[in-house]
């Protein structure tokens, strides 16, 4: 693939133009009003796969949003890579905090700004362009390629598990390649070997049957907002540990060897604090920031509401209060078991003066991929060659629910070769993607295919 790099460099403006078009679809998976945009975005994905040189690209219906499947399987005896990505995006609110419109991409200082730029359209598009670049330079892929691009990742991939179960033969592969994670630092080639799981819960506390006058009834009736706050406050101890009984039972402890390796990653707490504009960090005592955000489980309240929050004052004891609470899990923790522990805990600490409803929103298993494999070696070589630097290995705090499912249903491990950055505002206003990483990602993907095809 001697002239592949040159080909990518020569065509990069065109590829960026296509990515700009891709980013115009408001493919927000959680909002029913964007259903049509989701379908159009899926169709565009399939179209681009065919243009790149795949033999087949199909929008396949599921109970939820469609999955886009593509393939080119022409190299007998060669391994098969299944490339996974997601074309759905997070909502854009608070939209007033964006400096440009979320679905009208703008390029500034070598970065493209739009919802979905780094998570995940920009990253998945690298692989489509890698296929095209190989086809246009070499004329044939070095191995067999399948694509599965879903539209429900940001809502927990509810339809993908049944899809995997029903299409095991279609999706059969030797390895899954995913670019939906981040580099450890700009221009530092990185492979992620662990993702956290998730257990997402909702708690609703009900007190009196209607909002009450807080003068007339204050002092006689429990206030759901007060009670909910007390319950949430009990979820951590003073050491920043999660205080739910049994929560840590199945956690695989970090080994000294792994801790030593993670400690070698160059990381500045000062820069981290400055970037986040906080004076002090917080977390589980006895662990570094890198360990706490990648290899240890956590609990966070994502949102809380109840009572009066308009301008001015309204003197009430609210009837209801609710919160959404998520727990990030690590390998070997079971989201179903964690949900039960959470429910038991909330019910046990809630006083009789209120009614409690605890429900599960969604869950995902964590994953850890072995570093000793042909695929990881191939990815390491490809990245190091493209970036001209040694590749580092990290554990990521975010979740990609389907990665554990690929292992379960297809028996395939994943190569997590993400080229985003955690500073690229995914899930926030002004999401963007570094276009030099985009270019190097195309080259790395192509070189991965070349390396992995070697006997
Ligand atoms: N791309 C992210 C996961 C991620 C985030 C990887 C940060 C590396 C760094 C993914 O799209 C995502 O946001 N996943 C959700 C999953 C959830 C909705 C089930 C997450 O982690 O919150
Ligand atoms: Zn993503």
Short mmCIF file of C-alpha atoms and ligand atoms in Angstrom, two decimals:
data_model
loop_
_atom_site.label_atom_id
_atom_site.label_comp_id
_atom_site.label_asym_id
_atom_site.label_seq_id
_atom_site.Cartn_x
_atom_site.Cartn_y
_atom_site.Cartn_z
CA UNK A 1 0.00 0.00 0.00
CA UNK A 2 2.85 2.26 -0.92
CA UNK A 3 0.82 5.18 -2.22
CA UNK A 4 -2.11 4.86 0.14
CA UNK A 5 -0.95 7.61 2.44
CA UNK A 6 -0.41 9.90 -0.53
CA UNK A 7 -3.84 9.04 -1.90
CA UNK A 8 -5.52 9.88 1.41
CA UNK A 9 -3.61 13.16 1.67
CA UNK A 10 -4.60 14.11 -1.86
CA UNK A 11 -8.27 13.34 -1.31
CA UNK A 12 -8.68 14.58 2.22
CA UNK A 13 -10.53 17.77 1.27
CA UNK A 14 -13.10 15.72 -0.62
CA UNK A 15 -13.48 13.32 2.33
CA UNK A 16 -13.97 16.25 4.70
CA UNK A 17 -16.64 17.62 2.35
CA UNK A 18 -18.51 14.32 2.52
CA UNK A 19 -18.19 14.20 6.30
CA UNK A 20 -19.69 17.69 6.41
CA UNK A 21 -22.72 16.36 4.53
CA UNK A 22 -22.96 13.39 6.89
CA UNK A 23 -22.95 15.69 9.91
CA UNK A 24 -25.92 17.65 8.59
CA UNK A 25 -28.37 14.87 9.51
CA UNK A 26 -29.83 15.54 12.97
CA UNK A 27 -29.81 11.82 13.77
CA UNK A 28 -30.72 12.17 17.46
CA UNK A 29 -31.77 8.70 18.54
CA UNK A 30 -33.61 9.59 21.71
CA UNK A 31 -36.09 12.09 20.19
CA UNK A 32 -39.14 10.68 18.39
CA UNK A 33 -39.38 13.79 16.19
CA UNK A 34 -36.02 12.92 14.59
CA UNK A 35 -37.12 9.50 13.36
CA UNK A 36 -37.13 10.62 9.74
CA UNK A 37 -33.63 12.11 10.06
CA UNK A 38 -32.45 8.81 11.53
CA UNK A 39 -33.77 6.95 8.48
CA UNK A 40 -32.21 9.43 6.04
CA UNK A 41 -28.91 9.24 7.85
CA UNK A 42 -28.96 5.44 7.70
CA UNK A 43 -29.64 5.59 3.95
CA UNK A 44 -26.74 8.02 3.45
CA UNK A 45 -24.43 5.66 5.37
CA UNK A 46 -25.37 2.77 3.08
CA UNK A 47 -24.92 4.91 -0.03
CA UNK A 48 -21.39 5.89 1.05
CA UNK A 49 -20.50 2.25 1.73
CA UNK A 50 -21.43 1.30 -1.84
CA UNK A 51 -19.53 4.29 -3.21
CA UNK A 52 -16.47 3.16 -1.25
CA UNK A 53 -16.52 -0.20 -2.98
CA UNK A 54 -18.49 -2.55 -0.78
CA UNK A 55 -20.43 -5.19 -2.71
CA UNK A 56 -23.45 -4.95 -0.49
CA UNK A 57 -24.84 -2.25 1.79
CA UNK A 58 -28.27 -2.49 3.27
CA UNK A 59 -30.43 -0.57 5.68
CA UNK A 60 -31.87 -3.34 7.86
CA UNK A 61 -34.94 -2.72 10.00
CA UNK A 62 -35.07 -3.57 13.69
CA UNK A 63 -37.68 -2.99 16.37
CA UNK A 64 -36.01 0.40 16.83
CA UNK A 65 -33.75 2.42 14.56
CA UNK A 66 -32.25 0.68 11.52
CA UNK A 67 -28.86 -0.96 11.38
CA UNK A 68 -26.70 -0.40 8.30
CA UNK A 69 -24.92 -3.55 7.19
CA UNK A 70 -22.22 -3.66 4.53
CA UNK A 71 -19.72 -6.18 3.21
CA UNK A 72 -17.00 -6.99 0.74
CA UNK A 73 -15.98 -10.62 1.12
CA UNK A 74 -13.73 -11.46 -1.78
CA UNK A 75 -10.51 -12.74 -0.26
CA UNK A 76 -10.77 -16.44 0.37
CA UNK A 77 -8.73 -17.68 3.30
CA UNK A 78 -8.18 -14.19 4.67
CA UNK A 79 -9.60 -13.08 8.03
CA UNK A 80 -12.80 -11.05 8.37
CA UNK A 81 -12.95 -7.73 10.19
CA UNK A 82 -16.30 -6.45 11.40
CA UNK A 83 -16.28 -2.66 11.69
CA UNK A 84 -18.73 -1.22 14.19
CA UNK A 85 -19.83 2.38 14.65
CA UNK A 86 -22.96 4.41 15.37
CA UNK A 87 -24.62 7.04 13.21
CA UNK A 88 -26.93 8.27 15.98
CA UNK A 89 -26.04 11.27 18.11
CA UNK A 90 -26.90 12.84 21.45
CA UNK A 91 -29.40 15.72 21.76
CA UNK A 92 -27.98 19.23 21.31
CA UNK A 93 -29.40 21.11 24.27
CA UNK A 94 -28.48 23.56 25.69
CA UNK A 95 -28.35 24.76 22.08
CA UNK A 96 -27.76 28.40 23.08
CA UNK A 97 -24.29 27.45 24.35
CA UNK A 98 -23.09 26.35 20.91
CA UNK A 99 -20.94 28.83 18.99
CA UNK A 100 -22.20 27.47 15.68
CA UNK A 101 -25.28 25.48 14.76
CA UNK A 102 -24.96 21.82 15.79
CA UNK A 103 -26.09 20.49 12.40
CA UNK A 104 -24.43 23.09 10.24
CA UNK A 105 -20.78 21.98 10.40
CA UNK A 106 -18.09 24.64 10.60
CA UNK A 107 -14.34 24.13 10.22
CA UNK A 108 -12.10 26.20 12.46
CA UNK A 109 -8.41 25.71 13.30
CA UNK A 110 -8.31 22.27 11.71
CA UNK A 111 -11.33 20.99 13.61
CA UNK A 112 -14.85 20.29 12.41
CA UNK A 113 -17.61 21.46 14.75
CA UNK A 114 -20.96 19.64 14.78
CA UNK A 115 -22.96 17.20 16.88
CA UNK A 116 -21.64 13.72 16.06
CA UNK A 117 -18.28 15.01 14.73
CA UNK A 118 -16.20 12.89 17.09
CA UNK A 119 -19.00 10.70 18.52
CA UNK A 120 -19.23 8.90 16.23
CA UNK A 121 -19.85 9.86 12.59
CA UNK A 122 -16.42 11.38 12.03
CA UNK A 123 -14.76 8.30 13.48
CA UNK A 124 -16.82 5.68 11.68
CA UNK A 125 -16.43 7.55 8.40
CA UNK A 126 -12.66 7.01 8.63
CA UNK A 127 -13.20 3.30 7.99
CA UNK A 128 -15.47 3.86 5.00
CA UNK A 129 -12.82 6.12 3.49
CA UNK A 130 -10.09 3.58 4.35
CA UNK A 131 -11.92 0.96 2.29
CA UNK A 132 -12.32 3.41 -0.58
CA UNK A 133 -8.67 4.46 -0.47
CA UNK A 134 -7.47 0.86 -0.61
CA UNK A 135 -9.84 0.08 -3.46
CA UNK A 136 -8.62 3.08 -5.44
CA UNK A 137 -4.94 2.43 -4.89
CA UNK A 138 -4.48 -1.34 -4.55
CA UNK A 139 -7.67 -2.36 -6.31
CA UNK A 140 -8.74 -4.98 -3.77
CA UNK A 141 -8.95 -5.25 0.02
CA UNK A 142 -6.34 -7.44 1.73
CA UNK A 143 -9.03 -9.20 3.77
CA UNK A 144 -12.80 -9.50 4.16
CA UNK A 145 -14.67 -6.57 5.58
CA UNK A 146 -18.11 -6.28 7.14
CA UNK A 147 -19.69 -3.14 8.55
CA UNK A 148 -22.36 -2.83 11.20
CA UNK A 149 -23.35 0.76 11.88
CA UNK A 150 -26.19 1.20 14.33
CA UNK A 151 -28.56 4.03 15.21
CA UNK A 152 -29.23 3.39 18.89
CA UNK A 153 -25.86 3.47 20.65
CA UNK A 154 -26.64 6.66 22.53
CA UNK A 155 -29.79 5.07 23.98
CA UNK A 156 -28.11 1.86 25.09
CA UNK A 157 -28.34 -0.22 21.87
CA UNK A 158 -31.66 -1.93 22.76
CA UNK A 159 -32.23 -3.45 19.32
CA UNK A 160 -28.70 -4.59 18.66
CA UNK A 161 -28.69 -7.59 20.96
CA UNK A 162 -31.66 -9.25 19.21
CA UNK A 163 -30.07 -8.25 15.89
CA UNK A 164 -26.81 -9.99 16.83
CA UNK A 165 -28.67 -13.07 18.04
CA UNK A 166 -30.66 -13.29 14.81
CA UNK A 167 -27.72 -12.59 12.47
CA UNK A 168 -24.80 -14.52 13.92
CA UNK A 169 -23.85 -16.05 10.58
CA UNK A 170 -24.12 -12.77 8.69
CA UNK A 171 -21.89 -11.03 11.26
CA UNK A 172 -19.41 -13.85 11.77
CA UNK A 173 -15.92 -12.39 12.00
CA UNK A 174 -12.46 -12.79 13.48
CA UNK A 175 -12.27 -9.42 15.14
CA UNK A 176 -14.40 -6.31 15.67
CA UNK A 177 -12.84 -2.94 14.91
CA UNK A 178 -14.34 0.05 16.71
CA UNK A 179 -13.42 3.73 16.57
CA UNK A 180 -15.61 5.33 19.21
CA UNK A 181 -13.09 6.08 21.94
CA UNK A 182 -10.38 8.67 22.52
CA UNK A 183 -6.65 9.14 22.14
CA UNK A 184 -4.95 9.65 25.50
CA UNK A 185 -3.53 12.95 24.22
CA UNK A 186 -3.49 14.78 20.87
CA UNK A 187 -1.29 13.02 18.31
CA UNK A 188 -0.56 10.15 20.72
CA UNK A 189 -1.51 6.81 19.15
CA UNK A 190 -3.71 4.98 21.66
CA UNK A 191 -5.52 1.69 21.99
CA UNK A 192 -8.23 1.26 24.61
CA UNK A 193 -8.31 -2.15 26.30
CA UNK A 194 -11.11 -1.58 28.77
CA UNK A 195 -14.51 0.09 28.75
CA UNK A 196 -16.76 0.63 31.72
CA UNK A 197 -20.26 -0.79 31.92
CA UNK A 198 -23.34 1.06 33.02
CA UNK A 199 -26.34 0.68 35.28
CA UNK A 200 -28.75 3.58 34.81
CA UNK A 201 -31.59 4.00 37.31
CA UNK A 202 -34.45 6.35 38.05
CA UNK A 203 -35.83 7.03 41.52
CA UNK A 204 -39.19 8.64 42.17
CA UNK A 205 -40.23 9.70 45.67
CA UNK A 206 -43.87 10.48 46.33
CA UNK A 207 -45.10 12.24 49.44
CA UNK A 208 -48.52 13.86 49.80
CA UNK A 209 -51.03 13.43 46.97
CA UNK A 210 -50.64 17.09 45.91
CA UNK A 211 -48.31 20.02 46.52
CA UNK A 212 -49.08 21.45 49.96
CA UNK A 213 -48.81 24.90 51.53
CA UNK A 214 -45.47 24.74 53.33
CA UNK A 215 -46.73 27.01 56.09
CA UNK A 216 -49.85 25.03 56.84
CA UNK A 217 -48.25 21.58 56.51
CA UNK A 218 -44.52 22.21 57.01
CA UNK A 219 -43.42 20.26 60.08
CA UNK A 220 -46.03 17.53 59.73
CA UNK A 221 -45.40 15.95 56.36
CA UNK A 222 -42.16 14.56 54.88
CA UNK A 223 -40.86 16.57 51.94
CA UNK A 224 -39.95 14.32 48.95
CA UNK A 225 -37.18 16.69 47.79
CA UNK A 226 -35.56 16.64 51.24
CA UNK A 227 -35.89 12.87 51.48
CA UNK A 228 -34.48 12.27 48.00
CA UNK A 229 -31.49 14.49 48.80
CA UNK A 230 -30.85 12.52 51.99
CA UNK A 231 -31.02 9.23 50.12
CA UNK A 232 -28.59 10.43 47.44
CA UNK A 233 -26.22 11.76 50.12
CA UNK A 234 -26.08 8.26 51.63
CA UNK A 235 -24.86 6.74 48.35
CA UNK A 236 -21.20 7.65 49.06
CA UNK A 237 -19.09 7.39 52.18
CA UNK A 238 -16.48 9.97 53.25
CA UNK A 239 -13.80 8.20 51.23
CA UNK A 240 -15.72 8.67 48.01
CA UNK A 241 -16.62 4.98 47.87
CA UNK A 242 -20.08 3.88 46.80
CA UNK A 243 -21.92 2.87 49.99
CA UNK A 244 -24.42 0.47 48.42
CA UNK A 245 -23.97 -2.95 50.08
CA UNK A 246 -22.38 -5.50 47.75
CA UNK A 247 -21.49 -2.90 45.11
CA UNK A 248 -17.78 -3.82 45.00
CA UNK A 249 -18.24 -7.59 45.50
CA UNK A 250 -17.44 -8.63 41.93
CA UNK A 251 -14.95 -5.90 41.04
CA UNK A 252 -11.68 -7.31 39.75
CA UNK A 253 -8.97 -5.45 41.68
CA UNK A 254 -6.24 -3.66 39.76
CA UNK A 255 -2.96 -5.59 39.84
CA UNK A 256 0.26 -3.87 40.85
CA UNK A 257 1.57 -4.50 37.35
CA UNK A 258 -1.37 -2.74 35.74
CA UNK A 259 -1.21 0.14 38.20
CA UNK A 260 2.46 0.60 37.42
CA UNK A 261 1.76 0.65 33.70
CA UNK A 262 -1.08 3.15 34.03
CA UNK A 263 1.14 5.33 36.21
CA UNK A 264 3.55 5.71 33.28
CA UNK A 265 0.96 7.62 31.23
CA UNK A 266 1.88 11.26 31.16
CA UNK A 267 -0.88 13.12 33.00
CA UNK A 268 -1.06 16.51 34.68
CA UNK A 269 -3.71 17.01 37.36
CA UNK A 270 -3.12 20.75 37.13
CA UNK A 271 -3.94 20.88 33.42
CA UNK A 272 -6.92 18.62 33.99
CA UNK A 273 -8.29 20.92 36.70
CA UNK A 274 -7.67 24.00 34.57
CA UNK A 275 -9.43 22.48 31.60
CA UNK A 276 -12.47 21.67 33.76
CA UNK A 277 -12.29 24.92 35.73
CA UNK A 278 -12.41 23.21 39.13
CA UNK A 279 -10.15 24.00 42.09
CA UNK A 280 -10.04 20.51 43.46
CA UNK A 281 -10.71 17.02 42.18
CA UNK A 282 -12.89 14.44 43.91
CA UNK A 283 -13.13 10.67 43.95
CA UNK A 284 -12.46 7.34 45.57
CA UNK A 285 -9.60 7.60 48.03
CA UNK A 286 -6.48 5.57 47.31
CA UNK A 287 -6.70 5.69 43.50
CA UNK A 288 -5.28 8.01 40.87
CA UNK A 289 -7.49 9.99 38.48
CA UNK A 290 -6.65 7.61 35.65
CA UNK A 291 -7.64 4.62 37.79
CA UNK A 292 -10.77 6.29 39.13
CA UNK A 293 -12.04 7.21 35.68
CA UNK A 294 -11.14 3.99 33.89
CA UNK A 295 -10.72 1.05 36.20
CA UNK A 296 -12.94 1.77 39.21
CA UNK A 297 -16.74 1.87 39.38
CA UNK A 298 -18.57 5.09 40.21
CA UNK A 299 -22.03 6.49 40.96
CA UNK A 300 -23.37 9.84 39.77
CA UNK A 301 -26.66 11.66 39.88
CA UNK A 302 -27.36 12.85 36.31
CA UNK A 303 -30.39 14.95 37.03
CA UNK A 304 -32.78 15.78 39.82
CA UNK A 305 -36.12 17.51 39.76
CA UNK A 306 -39.19 18.16 41.83
CA UNK A 307 -41.18 21.00 43.29
CA UNK A 308 -40.94 24.60 42.18
CA UNK A 309 -38.00 25.86 40.15
CA UNK A 310 -39.43 28.90 38.36
CA UNK A 311 -38.42 32.50 39.00
CA UNK A 312 -39.31 33.92 42.38
CA UNK A 313 -40.66 31.82 45.23
CA UNK A 314 -43.53 29.45 45.77
CA UNK A 315 -44.01 28.13 49.27
CA UNK A 316 -44.82 24.44 48.92
CA UNK A 317 -44.05 20.96 50.08
CA UNK A 318 -43.86 19.22 46.71
CA UNK A 319 -45.74 16.05 46.12
CA UNK A 320 -42.96 14.37 44.16
CA UNK A 321 -39.21 14.37 43.57
CA UNK A 322 -37.16 12.30 41.13
CA UNK A 323 -33.59 11.65 40.13
CA UNK A 324 -31.70 9.83 37.40
CA UNK A 325 -28.66 8.05 38.74
CA UNK A 326 -26.05 6.14 36.81
CA UNK A 327 -23.34 3.79 37.94
CA UNK A 328 -20.30 3.13 35.76
CA UNK A 329 -19.23 -0.46 36.23
CA UNK A 330 -16.00 -2.31 35.61
CA UNK A 331 -15.25 -5.75 34.25
CA UNK A 332 -17.06 -8.61 35.98
CA UNK A 333 -19.74 -6.41 37.60
CA UNK A 334 -23.22 -7.43 36.48
CA UNK A 335 -25.55 -4.51 35.67
CA UNK A 336 -28.64 -6.58 36.56
CA UNK A 337 -27.24 -7.49 39.97
CA UNK A 338 -26.14 -3.89 40.55
CA UNK A 339 -29.64 -2.63 39.71
CA UNK A 340 -31.10 -4.96 42.34
CA UNK A 341 -28.54 -3.85 44.95
CA UNK A 342 -29.36 -0.23 44.18
CA UNK A 343 -33.09 -0.84 44.47
CA UNK A 344 -32.70 -2.72 47.77
CA UNK A 345 -30.53 0.06 49.13
CA UNK A 346 -32.94 2.88 48.23
CA UNK A 347 -35.89 0.97 49.61
CA UNK A 348 -34.05 0.18 52.83
CA UNK A 349 -33.01 3.75 53.58
CA UNK A 350 -36.25 5.48 52.53
CA UNK A 351 -38.52 6.36 55.46
CA UNK A 352 -42.13 5.15 55.65
CA UNK A 353 -43.29 8.74 55.29
CA UNK A 354 -42.86 8.52 51.49
CA UNK A 355 -43.45 6.02 48.69
CA UNK A 356 -40.49 4.99 46.55
CA UNK A 357 -40.37 3.77 42.98
CA UNK A 358 -37.03 2.59 41.59
CA UNK A 359 -36.77 1.62 37.94
CA UNK A 360 -34.00 0.57 35.60
CA UNK A 361 -33.43 2.73 32.51
CA UNK A 362 -30.68 0.71 30.85
CA UNK A 363 -27.55 -1.24 31.50
CA UNK A 364 -24.37 -2.37 29.79
CA UNK A 365 -21.58 -4.72 30.65
CA UNK A 366 -18.01 -3.52 30.92
CA UNK A 367 -15.27 -5.12 28.85
CA UNK A 368 -11.58 -5.84 29.04
CA UNK A 369 -9.78 -6.99 25.90
CA UNK A 370 -6.63 -9.08 26.11
CA UNK A 371 -3.59 -7.22 24.81
CA UNK A 372 -1.83 -10.34 23.59
CA UNK A 373 -3.47 -10.94 20.24
CA UNK A 374 -2.69 -10.72 16.58
CA UNK A 375 -5.31 -8.00 16.17
CA UNK A 376 -3.86 -5.78 18.90
CA UNK A 377 -0.39 -6.22 17.45
CA UNK A 378 -1.70 -5.27 14.01
CA UNK A 379 -3.49 -2.20 15.39
CA UNK A 380 -0.42 -1.18 17.38
CA UNK A 381 1.76 -1.39 14.29
CA UNK A 382 -0.73 0.47 12.13
CA UNK A 383 -1.18 3.34 14.60
CA UNK A 384 2.50 3.68 15.44
CA UNK A 385 3.36 3.79 11.76
CA UNK A 386 0.69 6.39 10.95
CA UNK A 387 1.55 8.67 13.89
CA UNK A 388 5.31 7.99 13.96
CA UNK A 389 5.18 7.27 17.71
CA UNK A 390 4.81 4.34 20.10
CA UNK A 391 1.22 3.36 20.88
CA UNK A 392 -0.03 3.59 24.48
CA UNK A 393 -2.75 1.46 26.09
CA UNK A 394 -5.53 2.87 28.26
CA UNK A 395 -8.79 1.96 29.97
CA UNK A 396 -11.70 4.20 29.13
CA UNK A 397 -14.43 5.38 31.50
CA UNK A 398 -17.22 5.56 28.92
CA UNK A 399 -19.31 2.65 27.71
CA UNK A 400 -20.05 1.07 24.36
CA UNK A 401 -22.75 -1.42 25.32
CA UNK A 402 -22.40 -3.64 22.28
CA UNK A 403 -18.71 -4.49 22.70
CA UNK A 404 -19.43 -7.10 25.40
CA UNK A 405 -22.27 -8.45 23.24
CA UNK A 406 -19.96 -9.02 20.27
CA UNK A 407 -17.86 -11.22 22.52
CA UNK A 408 -20.93 -13.04 23.82
CA UNK A 409 -22.69 -13.72 20.52
CA UNK A 410 -19.90 -13.72 17.95
CA UNK A 411 -17.00 -14.81 20.17
CA UNK A 412 -14.96 -11.93 18.80
CA UNK A 413 -12.78 -9.53 20.74
CA UNK A 414 -12.72 -5.86 19.85
CA UNK A 415 -9.90 -3.58 18.82
CA UNK A 416 -10.83 -0.19 20.28
CA UNK A 417 -8.97 2.16 17.98
CA UNK A 418 -10.64 5.48 18.69
CA UNK A 419 -9.17 8.77 17.50
CA UNK A 420 -11.35 11.22 19.36
CA UNK A 421 -10.24 13.30 22.32
CA UNK A 422 -12.01 13.60 25.65
CA UNK A 423 -11.67 17.37 25.22
CA UNK A 424 -13.72 17.30 21.98
CA UNK A 425 -16.98 18.00 23.82
CA UNK A 426 -18.82 14.81 23.09
CA UNK A 427 -22.33 15.02 24.58
CA UNK A 428 -21.69 18.78 25.13
CA UNK A 429 -22.06 22.03 23.18
CA UNK A 430 -19.38 22.66 20.50
CA UNK A 431 -18.61 19.01 19.83
CA UNK A 432 -15.74 18.80 17.33
CA UNK A 433 -13.23 16.43 15.74
CA UNK A 434 -9.62 17.10 14.88
CA UNK A 435 -9.32 16.72 11.12
CA UNK A 436 -5.70 15.66 11.28
CA UNK A 437 -6.76 12.78 13.50
CA UNK A 438 -9.49 12.05 10.95
CA UNK A 439 -6.85 11.85 8.20
CA UNK A 440 -4.49 9.69 10.27
CA UNK A 441 -7.45 7.51 11.26
CA UNK A 442 -8.16 6.69 7.62
CA UNK A 443 -4.52 5.72 7.10
CA UNK A 444 -4.41 3.72 10.35
CA UNK A 445 -7.57 1.83 9.46
CA UNK A 446 -6.17 0.89 6.04
CA UNK A 447 -2.85 -0.17 7.54
CA UNK A 448 -4.65 -2.18 10.19
CA UNK A 449 -6.33 -4.16 7.42
CA UNK A 450 -2.99 -4.69 5.72
CA UNK A 451 -1.24 -5.77 8.96
CA UNK A 452 -4.06 -8.01 10.15
CA UNK A 453 -4.23 -9.78 6.79
CA UNK A 454 -0.60 -10.89 7.12
CA UNK A 455 -0.29 -14.59 7.89
N1 LIG B 1 -18.36 7.17 22.33
C1 LIG B 1 -19.01 7.07 23.59
C2 LIG B 1 -18.27 6.24 24.61
C3 LIG B 1 -16.98 6.89 25.03
C4 LIG B 1 -17.04 8.08 25.69
C5 LIG B 1 -15.79 6.32 24.75
C6 LIG B 1 -15.86 8.70 26.05
C7 LIG B 1 -14.63 6.95 25.10
C8 LIG B 1 -14.66 8.16 25.74
C9 LIG B 1 -20.38 6.46 23.38
O1 LIG B 1 -21.03 6.94 22.25
C10 LIG B 1 -21.24 6.83 24.55
O2 LIG B 1 -21.41 7.96 24.86
N2 LIG B 1 -21.78 5.83 25.19
C11 LIG B 1 -22.73 6.00 26.22
C12 LIG B 1 -23.44 4.68 26.37
C13 LIG B 1 -24.73 4.75 27.10
C14 LIG B 1 -25.71 5.69 26.48
C15 LIG B 1 -25.34 3.37 27.21
C16 LIG B 1 -22.04 6.42 27.50
O3 LIG B 1 -20.90 6.02 27.78
O4 LIG B 1 -22.67 7.18 28.24
ZN1 LIG B 2 -20.06 7.09 20.69
#
